[in-house]
Structures are given as C-alpha cells and as structure tokens.
XYZ file of C-alpha atoms in Angstrom:
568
model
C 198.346 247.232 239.492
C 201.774 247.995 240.234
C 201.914 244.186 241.374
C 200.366 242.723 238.287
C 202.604 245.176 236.107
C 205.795 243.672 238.186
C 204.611 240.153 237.892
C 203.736 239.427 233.906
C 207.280 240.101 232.062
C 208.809 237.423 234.715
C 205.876 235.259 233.888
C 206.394 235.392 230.065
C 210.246 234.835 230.791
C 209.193 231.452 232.574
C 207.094 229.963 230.200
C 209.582 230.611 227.737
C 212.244 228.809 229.601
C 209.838 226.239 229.952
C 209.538 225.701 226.071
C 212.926 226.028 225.867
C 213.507 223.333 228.065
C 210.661 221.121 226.535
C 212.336 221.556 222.723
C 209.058 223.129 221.600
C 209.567 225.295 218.172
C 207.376 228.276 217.384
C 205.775 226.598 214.758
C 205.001 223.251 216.252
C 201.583 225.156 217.792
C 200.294 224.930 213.996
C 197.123 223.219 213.282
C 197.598 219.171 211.641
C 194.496 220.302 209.180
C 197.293 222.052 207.263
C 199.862 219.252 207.374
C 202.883 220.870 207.712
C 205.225 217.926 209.677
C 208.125 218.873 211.487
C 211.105 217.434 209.778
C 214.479 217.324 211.792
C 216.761 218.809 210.065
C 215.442 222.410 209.396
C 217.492 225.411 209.027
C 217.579 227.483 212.170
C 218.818 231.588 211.266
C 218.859 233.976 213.776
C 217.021 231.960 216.205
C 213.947 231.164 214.072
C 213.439 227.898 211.754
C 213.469 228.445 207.687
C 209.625 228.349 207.532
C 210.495 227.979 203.221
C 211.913 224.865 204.410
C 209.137 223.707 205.816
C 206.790 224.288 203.033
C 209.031 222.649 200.480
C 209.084 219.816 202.503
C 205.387 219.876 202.506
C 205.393 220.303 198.913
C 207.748 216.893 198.197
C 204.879 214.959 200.294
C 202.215 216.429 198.377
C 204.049 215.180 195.576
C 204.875 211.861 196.716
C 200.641 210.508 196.740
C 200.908 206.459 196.300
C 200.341 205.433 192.531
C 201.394 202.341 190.424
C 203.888 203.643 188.744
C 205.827 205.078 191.499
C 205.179 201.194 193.552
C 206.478 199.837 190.261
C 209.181 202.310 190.524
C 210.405 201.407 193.782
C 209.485 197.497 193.340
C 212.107 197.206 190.822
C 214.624 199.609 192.123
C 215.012 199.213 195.978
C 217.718 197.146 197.918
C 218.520 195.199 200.843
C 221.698 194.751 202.701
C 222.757 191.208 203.465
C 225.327 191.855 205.356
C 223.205 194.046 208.055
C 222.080 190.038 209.606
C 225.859 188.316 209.083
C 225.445 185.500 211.284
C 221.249 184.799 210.447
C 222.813 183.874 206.332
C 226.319 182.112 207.524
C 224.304 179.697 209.892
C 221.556 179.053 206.991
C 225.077 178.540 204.208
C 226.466 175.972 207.139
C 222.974 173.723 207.177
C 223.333 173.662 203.492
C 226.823 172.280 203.476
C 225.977 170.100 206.376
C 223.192 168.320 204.365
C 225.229 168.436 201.269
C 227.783 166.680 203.681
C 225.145 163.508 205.077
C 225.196 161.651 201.872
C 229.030 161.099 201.998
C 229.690 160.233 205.732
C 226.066 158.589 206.338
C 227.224 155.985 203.599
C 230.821 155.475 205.110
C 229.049 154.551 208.322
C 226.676 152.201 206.113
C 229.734 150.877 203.856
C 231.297 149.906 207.465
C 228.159 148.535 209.027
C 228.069 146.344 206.302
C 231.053 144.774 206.706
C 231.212 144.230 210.257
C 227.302 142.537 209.640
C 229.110 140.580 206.728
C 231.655 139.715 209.052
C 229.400 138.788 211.839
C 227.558 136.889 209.056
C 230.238 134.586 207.544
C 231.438 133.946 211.067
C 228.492 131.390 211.311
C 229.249 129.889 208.038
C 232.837 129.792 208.856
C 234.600 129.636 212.109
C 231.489 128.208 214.386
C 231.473 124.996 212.421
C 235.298 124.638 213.162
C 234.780 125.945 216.862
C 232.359 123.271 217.405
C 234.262 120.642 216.472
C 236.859 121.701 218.370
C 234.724 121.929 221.366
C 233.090 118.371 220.602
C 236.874 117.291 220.297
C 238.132 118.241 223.538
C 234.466 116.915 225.028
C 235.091 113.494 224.071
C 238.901 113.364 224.729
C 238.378 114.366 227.899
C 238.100 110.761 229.694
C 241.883 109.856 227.427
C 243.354 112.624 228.717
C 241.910 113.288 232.753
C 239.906 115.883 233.925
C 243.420 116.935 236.226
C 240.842 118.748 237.765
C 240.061 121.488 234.964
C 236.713 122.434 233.700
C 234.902 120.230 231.742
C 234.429 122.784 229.260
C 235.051 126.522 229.091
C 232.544 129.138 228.918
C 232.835 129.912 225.248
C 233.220 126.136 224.127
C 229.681 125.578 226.023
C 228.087 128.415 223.808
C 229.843 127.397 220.853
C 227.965 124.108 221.336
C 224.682 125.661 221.723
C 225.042 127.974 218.915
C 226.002 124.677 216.586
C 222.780 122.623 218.603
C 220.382 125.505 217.578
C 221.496 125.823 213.934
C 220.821 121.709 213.713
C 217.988 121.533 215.280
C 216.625 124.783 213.400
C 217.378 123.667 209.823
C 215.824 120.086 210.593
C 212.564 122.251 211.737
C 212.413 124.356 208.601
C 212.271 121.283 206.445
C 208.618 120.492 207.610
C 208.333 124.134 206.102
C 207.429 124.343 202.515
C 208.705 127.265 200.920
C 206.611 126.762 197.651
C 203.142 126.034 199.264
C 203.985 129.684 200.970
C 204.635 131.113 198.027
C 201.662 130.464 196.306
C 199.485 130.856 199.173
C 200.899 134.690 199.230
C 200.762 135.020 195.696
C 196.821 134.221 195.912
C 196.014 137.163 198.184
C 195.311 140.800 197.183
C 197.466 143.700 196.380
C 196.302 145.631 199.250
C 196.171 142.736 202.390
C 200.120 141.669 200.793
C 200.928 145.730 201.493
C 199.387 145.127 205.001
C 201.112 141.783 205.906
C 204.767 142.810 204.417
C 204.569 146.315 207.506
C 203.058 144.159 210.073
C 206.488 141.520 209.071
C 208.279 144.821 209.691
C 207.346 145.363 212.593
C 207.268 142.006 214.123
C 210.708 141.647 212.209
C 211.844 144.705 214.771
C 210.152 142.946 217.836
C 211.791 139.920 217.487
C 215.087 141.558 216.896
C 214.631 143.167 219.574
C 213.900 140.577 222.234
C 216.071 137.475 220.370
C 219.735 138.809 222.172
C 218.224 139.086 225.112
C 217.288 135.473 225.216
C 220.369 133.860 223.682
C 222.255 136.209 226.248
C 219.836 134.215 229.212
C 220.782 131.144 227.575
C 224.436 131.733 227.630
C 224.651 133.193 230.797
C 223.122 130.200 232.174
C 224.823 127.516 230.818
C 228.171 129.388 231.603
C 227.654 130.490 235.014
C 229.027 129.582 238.153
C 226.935 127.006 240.090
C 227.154 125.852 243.474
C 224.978 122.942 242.928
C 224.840 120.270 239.720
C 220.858 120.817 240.116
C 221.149 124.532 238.450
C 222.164 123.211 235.619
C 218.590 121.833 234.852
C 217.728 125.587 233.906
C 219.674 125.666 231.175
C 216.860 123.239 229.612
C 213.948 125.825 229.204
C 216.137 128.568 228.219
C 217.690 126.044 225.584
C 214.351 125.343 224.325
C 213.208 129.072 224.263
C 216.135 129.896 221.883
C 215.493 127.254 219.868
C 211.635 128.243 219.515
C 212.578 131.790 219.530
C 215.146 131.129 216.331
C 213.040 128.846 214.382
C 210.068 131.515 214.431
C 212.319 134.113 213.597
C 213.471 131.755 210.639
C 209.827 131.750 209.496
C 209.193 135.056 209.568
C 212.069 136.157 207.206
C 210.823 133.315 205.075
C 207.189 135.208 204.914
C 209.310 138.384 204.345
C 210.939 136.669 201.528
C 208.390 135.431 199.718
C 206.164 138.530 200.076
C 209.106 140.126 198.124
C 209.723 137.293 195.621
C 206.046 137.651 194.505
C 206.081 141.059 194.403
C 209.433 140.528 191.734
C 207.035 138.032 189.694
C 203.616 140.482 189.636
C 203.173 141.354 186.236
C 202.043 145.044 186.436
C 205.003 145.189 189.524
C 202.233 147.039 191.295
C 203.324 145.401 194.619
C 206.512 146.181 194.542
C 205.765 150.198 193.409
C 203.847 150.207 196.914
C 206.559 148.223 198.842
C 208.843 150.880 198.037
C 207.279 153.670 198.504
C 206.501 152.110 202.024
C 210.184 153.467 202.429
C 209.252 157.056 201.552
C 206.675 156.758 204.195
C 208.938 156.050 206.861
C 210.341 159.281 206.400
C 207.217 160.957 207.539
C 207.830 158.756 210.721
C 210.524 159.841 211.759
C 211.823 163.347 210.517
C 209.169 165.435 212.288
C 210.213 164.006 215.448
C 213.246 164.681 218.082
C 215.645 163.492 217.725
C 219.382 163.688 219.837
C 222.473 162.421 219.441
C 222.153 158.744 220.778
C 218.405 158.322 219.557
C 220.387 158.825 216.343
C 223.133 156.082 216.551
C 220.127 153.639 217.764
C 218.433 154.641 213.955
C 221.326 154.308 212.545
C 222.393 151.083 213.275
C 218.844 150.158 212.847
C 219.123 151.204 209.047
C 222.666 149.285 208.452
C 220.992 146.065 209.835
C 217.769 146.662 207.773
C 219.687 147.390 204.540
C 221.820 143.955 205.423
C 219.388 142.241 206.010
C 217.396 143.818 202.584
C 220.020 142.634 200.610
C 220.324 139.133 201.960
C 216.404 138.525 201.066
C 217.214 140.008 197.729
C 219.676 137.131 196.980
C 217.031 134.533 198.166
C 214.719 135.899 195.744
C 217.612 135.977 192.928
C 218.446 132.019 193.994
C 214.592 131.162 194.100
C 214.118 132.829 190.548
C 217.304 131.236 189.247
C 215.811 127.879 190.591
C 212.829 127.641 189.211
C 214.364 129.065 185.695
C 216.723 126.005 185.822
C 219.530 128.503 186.356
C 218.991 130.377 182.755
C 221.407 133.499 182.865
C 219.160 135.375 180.624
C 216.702 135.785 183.601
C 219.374 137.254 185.860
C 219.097 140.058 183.502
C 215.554 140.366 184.153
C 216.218 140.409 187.825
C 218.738 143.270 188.031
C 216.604 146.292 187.220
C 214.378 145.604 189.911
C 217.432 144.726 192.218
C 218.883 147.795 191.904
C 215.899 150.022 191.606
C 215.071 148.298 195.560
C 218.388 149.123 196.230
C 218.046 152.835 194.969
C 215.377 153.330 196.851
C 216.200 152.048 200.062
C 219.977 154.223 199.859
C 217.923 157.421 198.821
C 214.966 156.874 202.103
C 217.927 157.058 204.121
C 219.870 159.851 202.656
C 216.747 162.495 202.767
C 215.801 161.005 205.916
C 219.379 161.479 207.792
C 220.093 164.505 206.173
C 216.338 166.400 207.669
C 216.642 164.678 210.657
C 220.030 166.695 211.423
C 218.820 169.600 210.136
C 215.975 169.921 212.437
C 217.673 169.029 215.218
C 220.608 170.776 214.415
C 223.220 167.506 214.580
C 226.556 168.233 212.847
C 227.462 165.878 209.935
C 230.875 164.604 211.962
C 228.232 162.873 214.213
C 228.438 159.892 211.679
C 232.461 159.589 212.321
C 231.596 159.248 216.001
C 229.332 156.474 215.506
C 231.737 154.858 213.264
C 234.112 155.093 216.016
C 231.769 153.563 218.557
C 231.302 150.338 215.842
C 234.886 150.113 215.416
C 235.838 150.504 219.763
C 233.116 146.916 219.922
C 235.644 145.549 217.335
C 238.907 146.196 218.563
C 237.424 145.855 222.356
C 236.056 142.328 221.591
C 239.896 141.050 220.450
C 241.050 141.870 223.366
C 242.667 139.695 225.687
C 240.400 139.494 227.959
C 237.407 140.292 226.113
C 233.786 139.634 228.074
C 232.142 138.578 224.814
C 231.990 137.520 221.313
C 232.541 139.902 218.252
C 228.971 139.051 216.776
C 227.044 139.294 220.004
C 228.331 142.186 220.752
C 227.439 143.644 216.723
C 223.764 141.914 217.128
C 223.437 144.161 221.003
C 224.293 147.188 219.097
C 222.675 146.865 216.072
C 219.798 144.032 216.695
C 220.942 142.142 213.981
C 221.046 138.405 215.020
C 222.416 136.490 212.454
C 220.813 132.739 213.319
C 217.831 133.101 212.011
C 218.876 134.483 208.893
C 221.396 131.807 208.297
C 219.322 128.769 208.715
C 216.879 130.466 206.563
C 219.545 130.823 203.795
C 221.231 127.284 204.588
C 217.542 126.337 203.438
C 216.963 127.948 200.461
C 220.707 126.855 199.462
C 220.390 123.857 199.971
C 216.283 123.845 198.465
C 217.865 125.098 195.196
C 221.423 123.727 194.603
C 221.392 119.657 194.265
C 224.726 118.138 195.723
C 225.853 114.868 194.612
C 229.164 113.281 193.302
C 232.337 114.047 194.348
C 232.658 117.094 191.524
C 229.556 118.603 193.473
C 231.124 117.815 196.953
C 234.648 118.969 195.542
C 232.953 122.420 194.529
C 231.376 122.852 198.049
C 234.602 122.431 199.513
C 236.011 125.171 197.011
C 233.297 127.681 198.276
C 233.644 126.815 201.956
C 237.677 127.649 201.656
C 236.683 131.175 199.641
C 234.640 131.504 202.058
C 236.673 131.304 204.774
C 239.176 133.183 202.900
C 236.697 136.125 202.801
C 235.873 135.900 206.326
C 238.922 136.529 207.363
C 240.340 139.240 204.744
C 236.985 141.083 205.545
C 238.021 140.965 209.392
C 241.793 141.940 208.809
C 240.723 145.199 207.267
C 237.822 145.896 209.643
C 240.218 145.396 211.945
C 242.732 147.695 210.824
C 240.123 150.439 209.713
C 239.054 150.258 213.460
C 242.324 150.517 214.734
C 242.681 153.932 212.477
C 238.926 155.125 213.854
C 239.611 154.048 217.350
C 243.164 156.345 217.304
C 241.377 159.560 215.304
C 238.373 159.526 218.541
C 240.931 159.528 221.120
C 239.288 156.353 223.105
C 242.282 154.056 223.116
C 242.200 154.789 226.746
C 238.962 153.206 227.308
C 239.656 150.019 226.314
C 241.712 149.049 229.195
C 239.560 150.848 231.222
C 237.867 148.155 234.132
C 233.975 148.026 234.072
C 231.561 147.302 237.076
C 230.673 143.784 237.365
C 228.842 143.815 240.713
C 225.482 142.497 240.520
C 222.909 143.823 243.140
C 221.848 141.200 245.875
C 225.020 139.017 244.997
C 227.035 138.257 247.540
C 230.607 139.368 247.293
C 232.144 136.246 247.066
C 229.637 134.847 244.529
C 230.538 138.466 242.953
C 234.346 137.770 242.541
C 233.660 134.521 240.759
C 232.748 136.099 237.709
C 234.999 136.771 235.022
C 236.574 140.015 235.003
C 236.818 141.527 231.405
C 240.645 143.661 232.529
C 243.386 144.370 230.836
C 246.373 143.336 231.786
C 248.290 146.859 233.598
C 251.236 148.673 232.335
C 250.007 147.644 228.569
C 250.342 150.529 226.671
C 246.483 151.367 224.996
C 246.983 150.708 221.323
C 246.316 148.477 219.125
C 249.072 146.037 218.549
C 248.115 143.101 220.725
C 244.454 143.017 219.839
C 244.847 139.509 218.440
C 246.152 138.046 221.496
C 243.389 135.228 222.987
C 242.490 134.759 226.427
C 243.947 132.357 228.130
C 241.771 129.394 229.966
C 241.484 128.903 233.415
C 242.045 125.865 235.322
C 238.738 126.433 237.431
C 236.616 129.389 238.754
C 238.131 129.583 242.257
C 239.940 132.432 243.969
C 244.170 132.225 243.622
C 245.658 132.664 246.793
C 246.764 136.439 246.994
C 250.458 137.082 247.820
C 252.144 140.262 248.036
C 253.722 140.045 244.154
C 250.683 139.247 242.447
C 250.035 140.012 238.797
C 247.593 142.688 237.812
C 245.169 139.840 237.110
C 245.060 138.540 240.976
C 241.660 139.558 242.516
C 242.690 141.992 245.094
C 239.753 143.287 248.045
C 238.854 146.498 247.069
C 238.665 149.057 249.581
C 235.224 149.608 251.388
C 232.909 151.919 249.132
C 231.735 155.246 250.544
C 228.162 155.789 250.486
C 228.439 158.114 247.267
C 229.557 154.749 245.832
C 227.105 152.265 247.069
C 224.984 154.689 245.844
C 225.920 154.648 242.449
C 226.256 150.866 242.173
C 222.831 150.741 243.569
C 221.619 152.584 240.926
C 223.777 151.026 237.955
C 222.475 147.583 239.073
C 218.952 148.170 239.211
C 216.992 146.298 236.292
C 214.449 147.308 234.485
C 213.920 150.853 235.588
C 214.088 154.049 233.540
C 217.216 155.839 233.069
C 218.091 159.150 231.206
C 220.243 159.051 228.411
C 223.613 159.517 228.762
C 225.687 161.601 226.452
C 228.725 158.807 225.564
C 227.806 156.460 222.637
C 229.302 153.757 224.205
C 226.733 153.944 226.580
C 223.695 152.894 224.239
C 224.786 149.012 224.291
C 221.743 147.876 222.889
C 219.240 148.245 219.889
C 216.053 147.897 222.255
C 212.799 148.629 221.158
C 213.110 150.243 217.540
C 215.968 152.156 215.820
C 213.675 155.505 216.412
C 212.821 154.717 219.504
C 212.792 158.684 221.085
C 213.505 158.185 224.951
C-alpha cells in the first residue's frame, strides 16, 4: 500500500509533463459531436483557456451556415492581390509587347528582303546582259590580242556566259508554250480540282526551289574548276543541259501558277480566289503549333520574303495579261486593284499572326528579326568584297531559295506576248526603260548597300568578314586543294566597310607563285601540320550529305533546303 500510495502523485506529475510537452489543452479531450474547434488564439488566465471564448467562436460558425446571399455577398466583395505573383503578370505584360512588337520589325525584315530580291532581280535584266557581252568581247579578241599565256576566260566570265546561254535558250523554249491555250484549259476545270492543283504548284514551286541552286552551283563549279585534263571539260555538257531542263520546267510551272491566279481574278462569283486566300490562313495551322528555334525561324522567314516576291511578280503578270487582252483600257486597272490589294492584305496579315504566335510559343524575342536582317545584310556587304567567293544573287537565291531565272524568262515572255515592238519610237522607248532600269538597279543597290553597312556595324560582325573559311575538300589532295580560289581578305585591312566596292583582281593562271620570304598576305603559305583535334574537325566539316545539328550562328544556315518550316 505504502508503495502504491508513494508511487501515484509522481505518476500524475508525469503524465502531466507529458501533456505539457505534447501542447495538449484541457479542453481538447472534448467530444467533436459538440463541435467546439480549437481556435489559436484563445485567451489563456491563470493557466486555463477563456472557455467563453470558445463558445463564441462556436457561435460565429453556427452563424456562418452557406446561403446565397452570403456567396453573393462575398462574390461581389472579395479581392485578390496581384502583386503576391510579380514576376507570373510582368512575363505575361512582356509577351504582349513582344507580339505587339512582330508587326513592326517582321515587316522591316520583309521591306529589306524585298529589295535585296529586287536587286537580285533587276541584276538579270540589267548588268548580265552587259557582262555577257563583255565576256563574248574578250572571247573573240582573244586571237588579236595573244593568249600571253592567261586564261582563256575567268571563272565568272564562264558563268556569265552560261547564265546568258540558259536565258536564250529558255525563252526560245517557252515560245512553243502557249500561254492562252493554258489559260483556258485551267479556266475549264472545277472550283475544287483548281484549289487542289494551285497547293500541289506550291509545293512543287518549294521543291524546285529547293533543288534549282544546287544544280546551277554543279554547273558552275564545273565549268570553272581546275582540270588537269581538256577531257573533263566534256562534263560540263550534261550539267549544262540539266540547268537548262531544270530552268525551263521551272519557267512552266510559274506559268501554271500564273494562270491559276489570273483565272481566279476573271471568276465571276471570285469564289476561287476567296479559297486561294484563305489557303494562306491555313498555313498558319501548319506551322504555329509546331517548334520552332531560332534558325528554323530565319529558314521561314526568308521563305516568306521570297514567297511574297515572288506573289507580287505573278500579280503583275496577271495585271499585264488583263491589260492585254483589254487593249490596255485604264478603266480596267481600276477593276484590278481591289483584288490586288485585298491578295496583298492577306498575304501581309498570314504572316503577321503567324510570326507573332510562333514567337510566342516558343518564347523568341522580337529583336530576333534585327539579327536576321543582319545576317541578309553580312551576304551583301561579304559578296563586294575583294575577294568575294561568289555572286551577290547566288548567294541571296542559297539563303532564301529564290532563283531568279526562271522567273525572268517567264516575265521576258509575257512582256514581250503583250507589248508589240516596232519602229524606232517603240525601239527608242525600250531603250528609255532599259536605262531606268538600270538606273534603278543600281540606286536600289547603293542604299542596300549602305543600310547593310549600318546593320552589319549595329551586330558587331565586321570582324567576320575578313575572317578565312575552310576550303579543304575531303579526299582532295593537297595540292589539288591549294588550287582553289581562296575567298581572303587582304591582312592589316581594317574590318569596315569602306572598300567594299573594290573588285577582285584576275589572275594570270591557277598555278602556285613561288613563295619568298616577303610575300603578300595573298601568297599561299604551307600551313602547319594539323593535330588530330583538327583533322578531326575537317573530317567532319567535309563530310556530305550526313546529318548535322544545328548550330546556333545564323550565318551558319547557308541554305533554304527543303522548306522554309522545315523543323530539324
């Protein structure tokens, strides 16, 4: 007894420095049925809880049952705090002002694709014709003056010949073509099999673009190459042939493309050309649900400058056609321009919404667009150059895909289909719009020129254009390897901008100058043997045809490939 007597007050004094340890109350032990809820913030007096508390508590619940008038009550009257998520709201504000941004810089980089397809455009027109003579000039004066053991021609002479051989021989092909049998053998067909052929022309349209460079660049390469033997030059024969074929088709096809839009400008109801355009709004399903990064969007985007220059281009063959066959009646122009324009609409609004989605899902700043308009303007200023590798417009049809033979001979057709020539008032006139021409041409490349200059400085890649590419071919041997042209600057030239109109200079033949120990920068020096980190790289550079990931510098994506979407 005396034990159990001595044991229970230190038992009671345990458990209650148990509860006091577990923060039990006294009241907590009180059954749920007669919802009394603990509430935090009771009044504690003398070392027992306000148990009045409690109960008014209790009573404010009781009186707080759900009812409509109360949920009304609090519908209208409760708040929210902005401010508690700052950076959630200020990154939504900055995607609105980035796609109230797109419109504005998308259409600079448009306004200046334009022009340097213009450019690229007239130069056909233009300077080739001159450049060919000159080049058929200095063939036949050759024997007068002595070979004196130079070439017979140089490199850009021969393709200015073959440029000038296609355009003939393409233009006296499309005359077997009649344009007004394929007019009304398009106009016969249905509404719905017209919708059909005008996206499979699309797409082919894309194809060939796609492919065409790549053989005129075959072509080029070799006629221009050097040869150890006078049989290689029987391979320029096929290749010659293939870029005529390959030109001539292309011709056709922007003919069909033409004339599927010229009789959907005639339709009475217009109900082709309603579903031509809204062919645009379809694209945009394409392509804005997709991923895009920053170089699958420069390949789109050149893709949509050459598609809207090449838009409007078959929108002034249907205005000539129409004029034509109106006997030139200025009160039909009139009729014309609604339609022109609303085509026109269209086509800039596609690409606005489209552009401006596209960076928003993918979360692409708007100053993306000054970047690509600094990697069109670095091909500009880069191809004046000295010692430039290759020709302004070859380089603008490798980046864009537009190739700008086809679309001439088509137009030299239609021309000269709708505008008779004859007397010397007629001739006098052509002459007149041959020297505006001309004088376009080359206003049109002064500013490009300087706008470049300005978008080359702002990007901070002056220092690139002097900057010596690769020109090692795998399995070439390196003396084979050292007789190609090497597309250098001259050193010690400061990088700007100022001697961009300076022209190479020709040389007397393809052979290595001896090397002496005061050479200029242009002597072709050994280079030192690669390390294996090197040989390595080259190998890997060189290789053809094999898959490579995409590299973050713009400059990098030298070619419209497949399709302006293309996602790699």
């Amino acid at each position: 007894m005396a034990d159990l007597l001595g044991t229970g007050p230190s038992d009671e004094k345990e458990t209650e420095n148990e509860d006091k340890k577990e923060g039990k109350r006294p009241w907590d032990d009180i059954p749920k049925s007669e919802k009394i809820v603990r509430t935090p913030d009771l009044a504690e007096t003398l070392g027992f809880y306000d148990m009045n508390a409690v109960r008014q508590e209790q009573r404010e619940r009781e009186n707080s049952d759900p009812s409509l008038a109360r949920f009304l009550c609090a519908e209208l009257t409760r708040g929210y705090f902005l401010e508690h998520n700052e950076a959630k709201y200020t990154e939504r504000r900055e995607r609105v002002y980035t796609c109230m941004r797109i419109p504005r810089e998308l259409e600079k980089l448009m306004i200046f694709g334009f022009f340097l397809c213009l450019d690229a455009f007239l130069y056909v027109f233009t300077l080739l014709p001159l450049r060919v003579l000159l080049a058929l000039l200095h063939l036949f004066t050759l024997p007068c003056c002595g070979l004196r053991g130079s070439l017979l021609l140089q490199p850009a002479q021969v393709c200015d010949i073959l440029k000038g051989l296609i355009m003939v021989l393409c233009y006296s092909m499309m005359h077997y073509v009649d344009y007004s049998m394929m007019y009304h053998l398009i106009r016969g067909q249905s509404v719905i099999k017209l919708y059909i052929i005008y996206n499979m022309l699309e797409v082919a349209d894309r194809l060939f673009s796609s492919f065409g460079q790549d053989i005129l660049d075959a072509l080029y390469w070799t006629a221009t190459e050097p040869k150890e033997r006078k049989r290689d030059s029987i391979g320029v024969i096929p290749h010659f042939i293939m870029a005529v074929f390959y030109v001539f088709l292309h011709a056709i096809l922007i003919m069909v493309q033409a004339s599927t839009l010229n009789v959907a400008f005639n339709s009475h109801n217009k109900s082709l050309l309603t579903i031509m355009m809204s062919n645009n709004f379809v694209e945009i399903k394409g392509s804005v649900f997709k991923k895009f990064e920053k170089n699958n969007l420069f390949q789109m985007s050149n893709s949509d400058i050459k598609e809207r220059f090449t838009n409007y281009v078959l929108l002034l063959i249907v205005c000539l056609r129409n004029m034509e066959q109106f006997s030139w009646n200025p009160d039909h122009l009139w009729v014309l321009l609604p339609d022109v324009f609303m085509v026109i609409a269209s086509e800039i609004a596609v690409d606005i919404i489209k552009h401006a989605f596209i960076t928003k899902f993918n979360e692409i700043t708007a100053d993306v667009y000054s970047e690509y308009r600094a990697s069109l303007a670095f091909d500009l200023v880069s191809s004046r150059q000295k010692n430039a590798c290759t020709d302004y417009s070859d380089s603008v049809a490798r980046r864009m895909g537009f190739i700008p033979l086809p679309l001439a001979v088509l137009l030299i057709r239609v021309v000269m289909s709708s505008v008779n020539v004859q007397g010397a008032l007629s001739y006098s006139c052509l002459l007149l719009f041959y020297l505006g021409m001309v004088t376009l041409k080359v206003l049109n490349s002064i500013v490009l020129l300087g706008k470049s200059c300005v978008y080359v400085k702002r990007a901070n890649m002056e220092d690139k254009l002097f900057e010596r590419p690769s020109t090692a071919a795998p399995g070439k041997t390196p003396s084979r390897t050292r007789k190609t042209s090497r597309c250098t600057a001259p050193s010690g030239t400061h990088p700007s901008c100022t001697s961009i109109t300076a022209q190479p200079t020709p040389t007397a033949s393809p052979t290595l100058r001896p090397e002496t120990p005061n050479s200029d920068p242009d002597t072709l020096t050994p280079s030192p043997p690669a390390t294996p980190e090197q040989k390595e790289e080259e190998g890997m550079e060189g290789t053809e045809l094999k898959h490579r990931t995409p590299k973050k510098d713009l400059l990098d994506v030298d070619r419209f490939t497949i399709c302006g979407n293309r996602i790699d």
